[in-house]
Short mmCIF file of C-alpha atoms in Angstrom, two decimals:
data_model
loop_
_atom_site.label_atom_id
_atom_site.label_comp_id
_atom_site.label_asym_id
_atom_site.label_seq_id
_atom_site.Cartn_x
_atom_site.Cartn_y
_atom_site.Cartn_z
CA UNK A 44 14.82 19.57 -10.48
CA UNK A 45 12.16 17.21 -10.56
CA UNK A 46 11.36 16.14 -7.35
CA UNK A 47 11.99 20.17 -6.73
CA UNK A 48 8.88 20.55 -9.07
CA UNK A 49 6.28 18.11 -7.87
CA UNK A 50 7.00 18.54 -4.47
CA UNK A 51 6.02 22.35 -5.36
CA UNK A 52 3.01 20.98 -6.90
CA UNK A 53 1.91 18.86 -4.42
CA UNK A 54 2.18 21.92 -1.37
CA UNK A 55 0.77 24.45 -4.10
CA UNK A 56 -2.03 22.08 -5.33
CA UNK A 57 -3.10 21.35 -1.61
CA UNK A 58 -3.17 25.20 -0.74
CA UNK A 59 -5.19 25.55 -3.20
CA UNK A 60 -7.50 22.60 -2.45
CA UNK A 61 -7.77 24.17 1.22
CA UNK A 62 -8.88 27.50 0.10
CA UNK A 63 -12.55 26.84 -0.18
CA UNK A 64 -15.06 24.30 -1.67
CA UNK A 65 -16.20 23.91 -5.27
CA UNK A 66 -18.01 26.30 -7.19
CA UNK A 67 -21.25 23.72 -7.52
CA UNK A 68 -21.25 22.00 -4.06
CA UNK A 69 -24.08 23.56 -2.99
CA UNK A 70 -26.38 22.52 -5.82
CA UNK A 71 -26.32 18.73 -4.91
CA UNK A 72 -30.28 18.78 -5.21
CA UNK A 73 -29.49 19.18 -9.17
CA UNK A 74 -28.15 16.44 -11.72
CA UNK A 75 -24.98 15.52 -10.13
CA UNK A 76 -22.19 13.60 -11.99
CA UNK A 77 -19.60 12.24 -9.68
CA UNK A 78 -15.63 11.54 -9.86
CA UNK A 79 -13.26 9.72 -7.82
CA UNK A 80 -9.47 8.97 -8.60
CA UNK A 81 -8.40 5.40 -8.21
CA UNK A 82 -4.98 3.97 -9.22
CA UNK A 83 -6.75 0.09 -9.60
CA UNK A 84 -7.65 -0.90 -13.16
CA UNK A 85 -8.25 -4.14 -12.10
CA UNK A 86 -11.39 -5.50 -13.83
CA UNK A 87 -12.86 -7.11 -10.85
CA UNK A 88 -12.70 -4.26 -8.83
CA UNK A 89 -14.56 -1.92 -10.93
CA UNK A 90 -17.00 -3.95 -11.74
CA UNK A 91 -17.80 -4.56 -7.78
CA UNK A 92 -17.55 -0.76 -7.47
CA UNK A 93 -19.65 0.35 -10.25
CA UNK A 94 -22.31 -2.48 -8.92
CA UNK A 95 -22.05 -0.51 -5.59
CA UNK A 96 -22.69 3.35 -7.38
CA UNK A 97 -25.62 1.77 -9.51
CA UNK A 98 -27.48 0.56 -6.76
CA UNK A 99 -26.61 4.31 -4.83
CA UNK A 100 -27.90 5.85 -7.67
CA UNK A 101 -31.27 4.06 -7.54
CA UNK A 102 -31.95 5.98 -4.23
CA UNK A 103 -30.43 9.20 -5.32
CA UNK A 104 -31.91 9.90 -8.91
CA UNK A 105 -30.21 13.47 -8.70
CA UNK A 106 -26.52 11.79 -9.35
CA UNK A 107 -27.02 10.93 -12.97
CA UNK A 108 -22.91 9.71 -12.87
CA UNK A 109 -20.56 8.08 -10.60
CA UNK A 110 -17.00 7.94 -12.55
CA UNK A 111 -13.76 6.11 -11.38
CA UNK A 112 -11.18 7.25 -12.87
CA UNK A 113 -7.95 5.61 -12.99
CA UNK A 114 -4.71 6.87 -12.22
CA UNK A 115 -1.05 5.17 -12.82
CA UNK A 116 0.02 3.63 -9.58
CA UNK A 117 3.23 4.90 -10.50
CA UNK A 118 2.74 8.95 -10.49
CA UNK A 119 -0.98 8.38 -8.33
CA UNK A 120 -0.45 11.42 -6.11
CA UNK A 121 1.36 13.50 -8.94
CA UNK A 122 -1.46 13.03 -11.38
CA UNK A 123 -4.17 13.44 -8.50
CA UNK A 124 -2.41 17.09 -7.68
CA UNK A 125 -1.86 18.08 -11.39
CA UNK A 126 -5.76 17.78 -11.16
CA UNK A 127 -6.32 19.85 -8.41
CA UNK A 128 -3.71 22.61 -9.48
CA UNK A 129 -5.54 23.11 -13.26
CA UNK A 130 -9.19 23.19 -11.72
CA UNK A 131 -9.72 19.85 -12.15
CA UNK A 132 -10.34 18.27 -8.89
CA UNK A 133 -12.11 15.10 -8.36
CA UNK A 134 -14.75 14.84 -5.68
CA UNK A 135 -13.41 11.96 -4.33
CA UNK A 136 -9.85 10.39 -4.26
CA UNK A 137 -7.98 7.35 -2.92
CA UNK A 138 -5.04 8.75 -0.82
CA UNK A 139 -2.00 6.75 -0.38
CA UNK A 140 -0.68 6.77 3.29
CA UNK A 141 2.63 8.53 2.19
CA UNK A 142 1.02 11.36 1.18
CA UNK A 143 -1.54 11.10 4.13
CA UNK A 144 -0.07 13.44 6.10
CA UNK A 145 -0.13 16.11 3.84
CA UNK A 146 -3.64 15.59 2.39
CA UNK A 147 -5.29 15.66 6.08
CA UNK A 148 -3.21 18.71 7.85
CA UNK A 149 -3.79 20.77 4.72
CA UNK A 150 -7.29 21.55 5.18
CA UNK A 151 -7.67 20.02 1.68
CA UNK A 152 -10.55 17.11 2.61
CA UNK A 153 -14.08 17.72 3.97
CA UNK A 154 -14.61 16.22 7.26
CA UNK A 155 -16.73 12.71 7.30
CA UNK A 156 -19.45 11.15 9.19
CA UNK A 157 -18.65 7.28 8.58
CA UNK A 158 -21.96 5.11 9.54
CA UNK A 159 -21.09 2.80 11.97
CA UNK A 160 -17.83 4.62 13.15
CA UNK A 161 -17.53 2.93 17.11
CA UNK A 162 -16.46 -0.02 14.63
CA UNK A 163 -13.42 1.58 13.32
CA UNK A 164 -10.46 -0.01 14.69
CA UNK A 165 -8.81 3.23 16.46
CA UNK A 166 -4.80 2.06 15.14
CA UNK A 167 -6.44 1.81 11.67
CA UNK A 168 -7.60 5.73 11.34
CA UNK A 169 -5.03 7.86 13.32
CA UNK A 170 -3.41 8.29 9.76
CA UNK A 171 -6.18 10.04 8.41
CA UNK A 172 -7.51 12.14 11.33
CA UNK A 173 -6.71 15.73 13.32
CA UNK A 174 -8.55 17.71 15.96
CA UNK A 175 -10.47 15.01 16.89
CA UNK A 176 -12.25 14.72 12.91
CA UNK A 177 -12.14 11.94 10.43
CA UNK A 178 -10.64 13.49 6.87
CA UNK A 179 -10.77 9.94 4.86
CA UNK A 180 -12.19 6.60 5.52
CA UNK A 181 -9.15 4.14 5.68
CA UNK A 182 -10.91 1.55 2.87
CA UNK A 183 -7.84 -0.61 3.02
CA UNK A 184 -5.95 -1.41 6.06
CA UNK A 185 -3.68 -4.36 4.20
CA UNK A 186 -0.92 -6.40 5.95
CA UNK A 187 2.09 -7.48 3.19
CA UNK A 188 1.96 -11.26 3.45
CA UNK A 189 4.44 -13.19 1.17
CA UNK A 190 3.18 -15.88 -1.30
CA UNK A 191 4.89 -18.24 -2.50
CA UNK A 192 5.15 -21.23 -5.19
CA UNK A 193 5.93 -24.29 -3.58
CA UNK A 194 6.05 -25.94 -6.88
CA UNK A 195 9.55 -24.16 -7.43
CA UNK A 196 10.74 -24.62 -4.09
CA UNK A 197 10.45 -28.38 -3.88
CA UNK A 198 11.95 -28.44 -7.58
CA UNK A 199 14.91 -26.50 -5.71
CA UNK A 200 15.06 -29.36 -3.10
CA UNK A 201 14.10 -26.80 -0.75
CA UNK A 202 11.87 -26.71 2.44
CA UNK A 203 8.53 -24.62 2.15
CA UNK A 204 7.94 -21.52 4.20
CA UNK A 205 4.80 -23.44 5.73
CA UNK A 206 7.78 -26.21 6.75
CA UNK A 207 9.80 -23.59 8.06
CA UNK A 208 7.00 -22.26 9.67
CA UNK A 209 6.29 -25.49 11.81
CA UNK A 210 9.83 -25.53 12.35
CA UNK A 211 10.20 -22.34 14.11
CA UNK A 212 12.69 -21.67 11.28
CA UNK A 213 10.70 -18.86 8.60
CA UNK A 214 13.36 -16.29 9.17
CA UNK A 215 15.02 -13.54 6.64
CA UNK A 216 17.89 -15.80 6.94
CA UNK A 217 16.28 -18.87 5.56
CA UNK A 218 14.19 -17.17 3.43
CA UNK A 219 16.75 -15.77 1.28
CA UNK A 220 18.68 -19.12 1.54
CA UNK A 221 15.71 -20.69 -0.22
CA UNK A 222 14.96 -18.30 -2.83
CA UNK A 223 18.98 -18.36 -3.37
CA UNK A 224 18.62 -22.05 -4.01
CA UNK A 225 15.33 -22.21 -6.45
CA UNK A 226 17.13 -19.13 -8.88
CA UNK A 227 20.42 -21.70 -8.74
CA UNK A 228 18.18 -24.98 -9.27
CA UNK A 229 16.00 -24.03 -11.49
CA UNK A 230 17.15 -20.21 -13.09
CA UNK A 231 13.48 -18.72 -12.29
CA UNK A 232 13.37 -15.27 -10.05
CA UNK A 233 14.00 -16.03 -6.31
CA UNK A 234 12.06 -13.60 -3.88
CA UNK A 235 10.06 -10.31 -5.65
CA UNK A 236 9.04 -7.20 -3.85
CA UNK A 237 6.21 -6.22 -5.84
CA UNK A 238 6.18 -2.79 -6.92
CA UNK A 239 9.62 -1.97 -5.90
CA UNK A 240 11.72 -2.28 -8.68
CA UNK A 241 14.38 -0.30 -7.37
CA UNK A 242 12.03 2.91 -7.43
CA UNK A 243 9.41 2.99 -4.70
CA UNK A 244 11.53 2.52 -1.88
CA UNK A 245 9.27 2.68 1.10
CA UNK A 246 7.79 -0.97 0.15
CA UNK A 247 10.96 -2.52 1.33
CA UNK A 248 9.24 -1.53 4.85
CA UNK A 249 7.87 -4.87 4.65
CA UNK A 250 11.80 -6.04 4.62
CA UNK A 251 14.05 -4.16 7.18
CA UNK A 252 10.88 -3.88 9.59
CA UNK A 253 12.41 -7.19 10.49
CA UNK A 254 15.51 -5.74 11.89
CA UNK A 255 13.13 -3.41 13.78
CA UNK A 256 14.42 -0.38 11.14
CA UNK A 257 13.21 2.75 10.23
CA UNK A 258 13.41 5.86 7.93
CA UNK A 259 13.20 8.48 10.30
CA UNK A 260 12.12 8.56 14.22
CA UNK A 261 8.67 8.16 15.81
CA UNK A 262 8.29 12.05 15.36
CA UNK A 263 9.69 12.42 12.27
CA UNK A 264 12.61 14.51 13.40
CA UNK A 265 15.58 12.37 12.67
CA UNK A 266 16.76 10.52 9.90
CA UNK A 267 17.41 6.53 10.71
CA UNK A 268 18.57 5.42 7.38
CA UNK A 269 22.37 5.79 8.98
CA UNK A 270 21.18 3.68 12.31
CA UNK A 271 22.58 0.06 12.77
CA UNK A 272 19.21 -1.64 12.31
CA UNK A 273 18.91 -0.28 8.49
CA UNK A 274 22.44 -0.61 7.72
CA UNK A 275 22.09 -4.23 8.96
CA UNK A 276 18.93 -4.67 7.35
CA UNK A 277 20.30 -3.30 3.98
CA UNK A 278 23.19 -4.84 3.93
CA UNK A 279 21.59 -8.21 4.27
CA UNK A 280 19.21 -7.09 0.75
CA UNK A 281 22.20 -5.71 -0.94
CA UNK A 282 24.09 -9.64 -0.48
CA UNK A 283 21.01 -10.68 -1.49
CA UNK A 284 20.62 -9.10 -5.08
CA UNK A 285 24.22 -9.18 -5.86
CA UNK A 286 25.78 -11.81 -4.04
CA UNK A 287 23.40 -14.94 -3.54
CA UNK A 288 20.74 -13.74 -6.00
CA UNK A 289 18.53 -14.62 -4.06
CA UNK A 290 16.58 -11.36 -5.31
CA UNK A 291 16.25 -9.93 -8.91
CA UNK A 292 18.74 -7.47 -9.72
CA UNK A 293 17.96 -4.48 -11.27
CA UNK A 294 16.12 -4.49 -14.94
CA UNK A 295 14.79 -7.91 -14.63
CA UNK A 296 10.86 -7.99 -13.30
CA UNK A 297 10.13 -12.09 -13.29
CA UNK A 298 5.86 -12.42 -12.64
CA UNK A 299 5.52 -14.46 -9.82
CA UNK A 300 1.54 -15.05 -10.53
CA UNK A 301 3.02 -16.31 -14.08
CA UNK A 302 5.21 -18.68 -12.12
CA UNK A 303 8.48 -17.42 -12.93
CA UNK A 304 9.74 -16.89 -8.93
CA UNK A 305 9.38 -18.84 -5.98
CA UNK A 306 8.34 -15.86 -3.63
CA UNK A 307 7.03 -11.94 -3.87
CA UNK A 308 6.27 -9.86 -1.07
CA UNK A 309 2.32 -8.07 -1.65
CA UNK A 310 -1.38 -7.86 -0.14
CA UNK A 311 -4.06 -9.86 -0.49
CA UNK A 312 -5.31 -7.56 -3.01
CA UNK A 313 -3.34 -9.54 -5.51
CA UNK A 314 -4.92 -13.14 -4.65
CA UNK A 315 -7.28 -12.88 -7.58
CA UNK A 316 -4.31 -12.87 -10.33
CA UNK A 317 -3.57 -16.84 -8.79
CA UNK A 318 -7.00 -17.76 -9.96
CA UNK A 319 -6.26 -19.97 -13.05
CA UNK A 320 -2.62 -20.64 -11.56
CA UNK A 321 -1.21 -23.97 -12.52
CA UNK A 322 1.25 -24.02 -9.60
CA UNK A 323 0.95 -25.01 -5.86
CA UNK A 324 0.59 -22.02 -3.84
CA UNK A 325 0.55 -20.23 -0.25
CA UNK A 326 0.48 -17.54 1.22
CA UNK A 327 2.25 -16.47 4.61
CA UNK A 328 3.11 -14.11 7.18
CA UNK A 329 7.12 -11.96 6.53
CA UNK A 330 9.80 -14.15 7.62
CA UNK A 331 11.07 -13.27 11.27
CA UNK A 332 14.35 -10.65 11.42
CA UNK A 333 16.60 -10.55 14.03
CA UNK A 334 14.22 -8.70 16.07
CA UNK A 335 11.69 -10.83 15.68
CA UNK A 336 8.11 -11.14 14.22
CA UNK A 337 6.35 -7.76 12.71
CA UNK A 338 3.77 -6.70 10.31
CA UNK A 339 3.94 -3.93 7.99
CA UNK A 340 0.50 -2.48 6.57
CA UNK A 341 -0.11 -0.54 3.76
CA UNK A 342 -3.37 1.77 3.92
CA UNK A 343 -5.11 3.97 1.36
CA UNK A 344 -7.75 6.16 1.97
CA UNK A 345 -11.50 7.56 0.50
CA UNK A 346 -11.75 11.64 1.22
CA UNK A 347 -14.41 14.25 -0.44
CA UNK A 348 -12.03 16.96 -1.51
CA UNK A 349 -13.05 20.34 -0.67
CA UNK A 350 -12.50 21.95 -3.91
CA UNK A 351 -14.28 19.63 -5.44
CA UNK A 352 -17.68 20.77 -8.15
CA UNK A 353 -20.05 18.26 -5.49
CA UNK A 354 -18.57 17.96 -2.32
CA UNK A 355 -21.76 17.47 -0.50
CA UNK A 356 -23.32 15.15 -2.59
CA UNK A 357 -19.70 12.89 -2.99
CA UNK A 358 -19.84 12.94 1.14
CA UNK A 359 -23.27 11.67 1.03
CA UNK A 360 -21.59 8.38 -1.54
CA UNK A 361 -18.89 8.18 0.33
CA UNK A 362 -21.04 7.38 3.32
CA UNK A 363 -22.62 4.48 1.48
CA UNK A 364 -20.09 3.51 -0.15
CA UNK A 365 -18.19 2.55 3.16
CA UNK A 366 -21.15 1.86 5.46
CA UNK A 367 -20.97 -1.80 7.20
CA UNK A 368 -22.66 -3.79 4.32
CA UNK A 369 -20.69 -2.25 1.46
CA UNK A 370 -17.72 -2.42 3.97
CA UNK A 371 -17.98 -6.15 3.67
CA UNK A 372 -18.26 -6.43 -0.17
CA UNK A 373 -14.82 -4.78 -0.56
CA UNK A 374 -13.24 -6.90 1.83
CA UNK A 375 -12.80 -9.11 -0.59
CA UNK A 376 -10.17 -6.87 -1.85
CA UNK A 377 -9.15 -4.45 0.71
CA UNK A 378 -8.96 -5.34 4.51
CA UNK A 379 -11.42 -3.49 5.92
CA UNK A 380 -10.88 -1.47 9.22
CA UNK A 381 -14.00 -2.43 10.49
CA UNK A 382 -13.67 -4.49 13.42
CA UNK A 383 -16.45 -6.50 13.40
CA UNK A 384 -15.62 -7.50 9.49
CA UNK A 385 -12.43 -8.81 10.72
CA UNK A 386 -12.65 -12.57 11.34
CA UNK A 387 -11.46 -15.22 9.17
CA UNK A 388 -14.69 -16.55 8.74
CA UNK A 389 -15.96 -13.15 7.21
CA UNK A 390 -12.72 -12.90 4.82
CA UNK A 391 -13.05 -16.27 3.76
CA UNK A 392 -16.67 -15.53 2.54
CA UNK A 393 -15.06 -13.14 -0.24
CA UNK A 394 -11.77 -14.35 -0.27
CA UNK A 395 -12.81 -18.27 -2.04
CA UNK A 396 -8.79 -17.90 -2.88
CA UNK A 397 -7.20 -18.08 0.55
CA UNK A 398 -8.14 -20.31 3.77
CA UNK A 399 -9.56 -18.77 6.99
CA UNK A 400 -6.02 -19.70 8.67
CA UNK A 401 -4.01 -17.80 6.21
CA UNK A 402 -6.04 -14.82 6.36
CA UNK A 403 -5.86 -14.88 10.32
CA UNK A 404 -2.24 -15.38 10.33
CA UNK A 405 -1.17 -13.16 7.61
CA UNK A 406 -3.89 -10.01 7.44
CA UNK A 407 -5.52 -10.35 10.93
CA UNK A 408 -2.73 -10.76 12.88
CA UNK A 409 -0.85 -8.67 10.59
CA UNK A 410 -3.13 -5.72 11.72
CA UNK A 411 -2.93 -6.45 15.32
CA UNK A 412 0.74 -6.08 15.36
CA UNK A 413 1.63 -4.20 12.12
CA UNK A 414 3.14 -0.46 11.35
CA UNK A 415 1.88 1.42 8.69
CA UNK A 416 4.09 1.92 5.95
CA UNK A 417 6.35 5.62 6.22
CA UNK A 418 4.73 8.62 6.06
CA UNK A 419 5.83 12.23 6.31
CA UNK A 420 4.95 15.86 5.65
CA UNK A 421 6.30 17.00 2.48
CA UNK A 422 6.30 13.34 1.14
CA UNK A 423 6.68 14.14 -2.26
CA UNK A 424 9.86 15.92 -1.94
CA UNK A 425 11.14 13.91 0.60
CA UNK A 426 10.74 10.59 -1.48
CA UNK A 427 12.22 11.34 -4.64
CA UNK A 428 15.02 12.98 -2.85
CA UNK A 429 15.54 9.16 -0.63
CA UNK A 430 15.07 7.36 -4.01
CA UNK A 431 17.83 9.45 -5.45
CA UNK A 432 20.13 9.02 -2.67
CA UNK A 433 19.43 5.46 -2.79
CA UNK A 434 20.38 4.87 -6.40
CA UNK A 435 24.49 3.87 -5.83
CA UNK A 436 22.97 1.14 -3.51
CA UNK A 437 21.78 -1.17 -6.21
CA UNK A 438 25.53 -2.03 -7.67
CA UNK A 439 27.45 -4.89 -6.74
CA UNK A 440 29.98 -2.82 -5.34
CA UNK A 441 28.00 -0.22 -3.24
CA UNK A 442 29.46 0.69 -0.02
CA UNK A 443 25.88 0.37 1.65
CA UNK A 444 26.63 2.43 5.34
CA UNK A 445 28.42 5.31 3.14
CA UNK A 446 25.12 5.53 0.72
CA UNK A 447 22.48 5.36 3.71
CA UNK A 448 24.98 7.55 5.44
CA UNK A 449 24.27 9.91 2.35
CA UNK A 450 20.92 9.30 2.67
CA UNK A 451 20.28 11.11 5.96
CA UNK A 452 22.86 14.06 4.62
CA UNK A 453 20.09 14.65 1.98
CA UNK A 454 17.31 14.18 3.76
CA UNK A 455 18.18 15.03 7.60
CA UNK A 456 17.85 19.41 6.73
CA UNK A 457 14.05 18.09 5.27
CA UNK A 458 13.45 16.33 8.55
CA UNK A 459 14.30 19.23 11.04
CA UNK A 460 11.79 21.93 9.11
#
């Protein structure tokens, strides 16, 4: 019933978003106060984007406010379209690329004019575009890269991913033979998925991509969960958790950046939390699967909702706020699509963290070859019904093809609307 309900609220929220603009947003040449829905409470990342709106504001007197407002990670897109269903929309929101699909063929964002747009890497903004029109800048365009504490693995007796990595050896297989070894050696947390924890599914797209695996076809027609490459790919995570714990079950969450696992699975975005580390640390490219090397990307987007109070005047920050010079200031966070911002030597100017070598390997490279995490109309629905159908999968004695098999029972009549 309550994936029933926020689906609903989601589809009704967006209608209504699509129905016209805000009340005010033709009286940008008054006092303005702005809003925009973020899910980042990170300290660092405020403070560069409030540094970014105060020095907008000193050329636009008339926006007296610029507000981020931040959002649980966790129900992001539910709390965004509670918003927009009481009245309440924002005039500008981060979109996450699952719900991309249904954000931009709604009608519910204004179109954009992004400064410097012959820049924009073309595989970076077909998420966010239709007929031809940009409906939200894609701000981060971030490769998963794995980082790891060698500190724990050579405690373990282990090899190092960057060993394997000269090798030819950094596969799944090794990998999870490693992080098997450092939770036996030394009883800290083997290899974490950050912001998985047996809920949000879709990150372990930066795990069975390696087995060349997918949730549902190119068009979005047919379910894949019950295909050979996922039930391969699953199988191989389910041994794993249970049998090599090699992963962290269920209920336990060890902090990698605290030092208590050898490995987690996240973007670059997270670098800054290894700044007072006391461990030895790197950071590398997904192991290899069986069909070889692949990147998956996560991507979030900046659109001006239409139903917003200032929809004019948040389009005109929005176009600062992403033109080429801010564009490089919040690459030190979020991978910018811009491809003339994409060398190492540019991300190593605010990355201090990470060398130019393991930001071309990991998040430039990453981009050139990676997939965008799953997407699909009706997203909200259609991911808490997979999660649900997922749940028998994390016991020990889960028959894994007969619950992805389930999977695609659930999910296949959602697929063929």
């Amino acid at each position: 019933m309550r994936r029933k309900i926020a689906a609903a609220l989601l589809a009704s929220a967006l209608v209504l978003t699509a129905c016209g603009g805000g009340d005010d947003d033709k009286a940008a040449d008054g006092p303005v106060s702005l809003r925009m829905t973020i899910w980042t409470g990170n300290a660092d990342h405020l403070a560069l984007f409030n540094s970014i709106a105060d020095e907008y504001r000193k050329t636009h007197p008339n926006v007296t406010e610029i507000k981020f407002d931040t959002l649980p990670i966790e129900t992001y897109t539910t709390g965004l379209t509670t918003q927009i269903a009481g009245g309440n929309a924002p005039d500008l929101a981060w979109i996450l690329e699952n719900s991309a699909p249904d954000f931009v063929s709604s009608g519910a964002l204004v179109p954009l004019k992004v400064e410097g747009s012959e820049d924009l890497i073309p595989s970076t903004t077909k998420l966010w575009q239709t007929g031809g029109k940009l409906y939200a800048y894609p701000f981060s365009t971030s490769p998963f890269g794995v980082f790891v504490n060698n500190d724990l693995i050579k405690q373990a007796g282990q090899q190092t991913p960057a060993e394997l990595i000269a090798a030819n050896q950094w596969t799944w297989e090794k990998a999870y033979a490693v992080n098997a070894a450092v939770n036996a050696g030394t009883g800290k947390g083997g290899l974490v998925v950050r912001d998985f924890d047996y809920k949000t599914w879709d990150n372990l797209a930066s795990v069975w991509g390696g087995w060349g695996a997918s949730p549902w076809s190119d068009d979005g027609k047919k379910c894949g969960f019950a295909d050979q490459p996922m039930v391969d790919a699953m199988t191989a995570f389910h041994k794993a958790i249970f049998t090599d714990k090699a992963v962290p079950g269920p209920g336990t969450a060890p902090d990698f950046f605290a030092g208590n696992a050898a490995m987690t699975i996240t973007q670059i975005s997270r670098a800054s939390l290894l700044k007072d580390s006391k461990f030895g640390w790197d950071l590398v490219p997904l192991p290899a699967g069986p069909k070889g090397t692949y990147g998956v990307i996560g991507q979030a987007g900046i659109g001006v909702m239409k139903k917003g109070r200032n929809a004019d005047a948040a389009a005109g920050f929005l176009a600062y706020f992403t033109n080429p010079e801010n564009s490089a200031k919040l690459a030190k966070y979020f991978p910018p699509p811009r491809k003339s911002l994409l060398t190492a030597d540019n991300l190593a100017k605010t990355n201090p963290l990470l060398k130019p070598e393991q930001l071309q390997k990991v998040v430039i490279d990453g981009i050139s070859v990676g997939k965008v995490k799953p997407s699909h109309t009706g997203q909200a629905e259609l991911s808490q019904t997979v999660r649900a159908a997922l749940d028998p999968l994390w016991k020990p004695d889960a028959d894994v093809k007969s619950v992805l098999g389930g999977v695609c029972s659930k999910i296949q009549p959602m697929l063929g609307k």
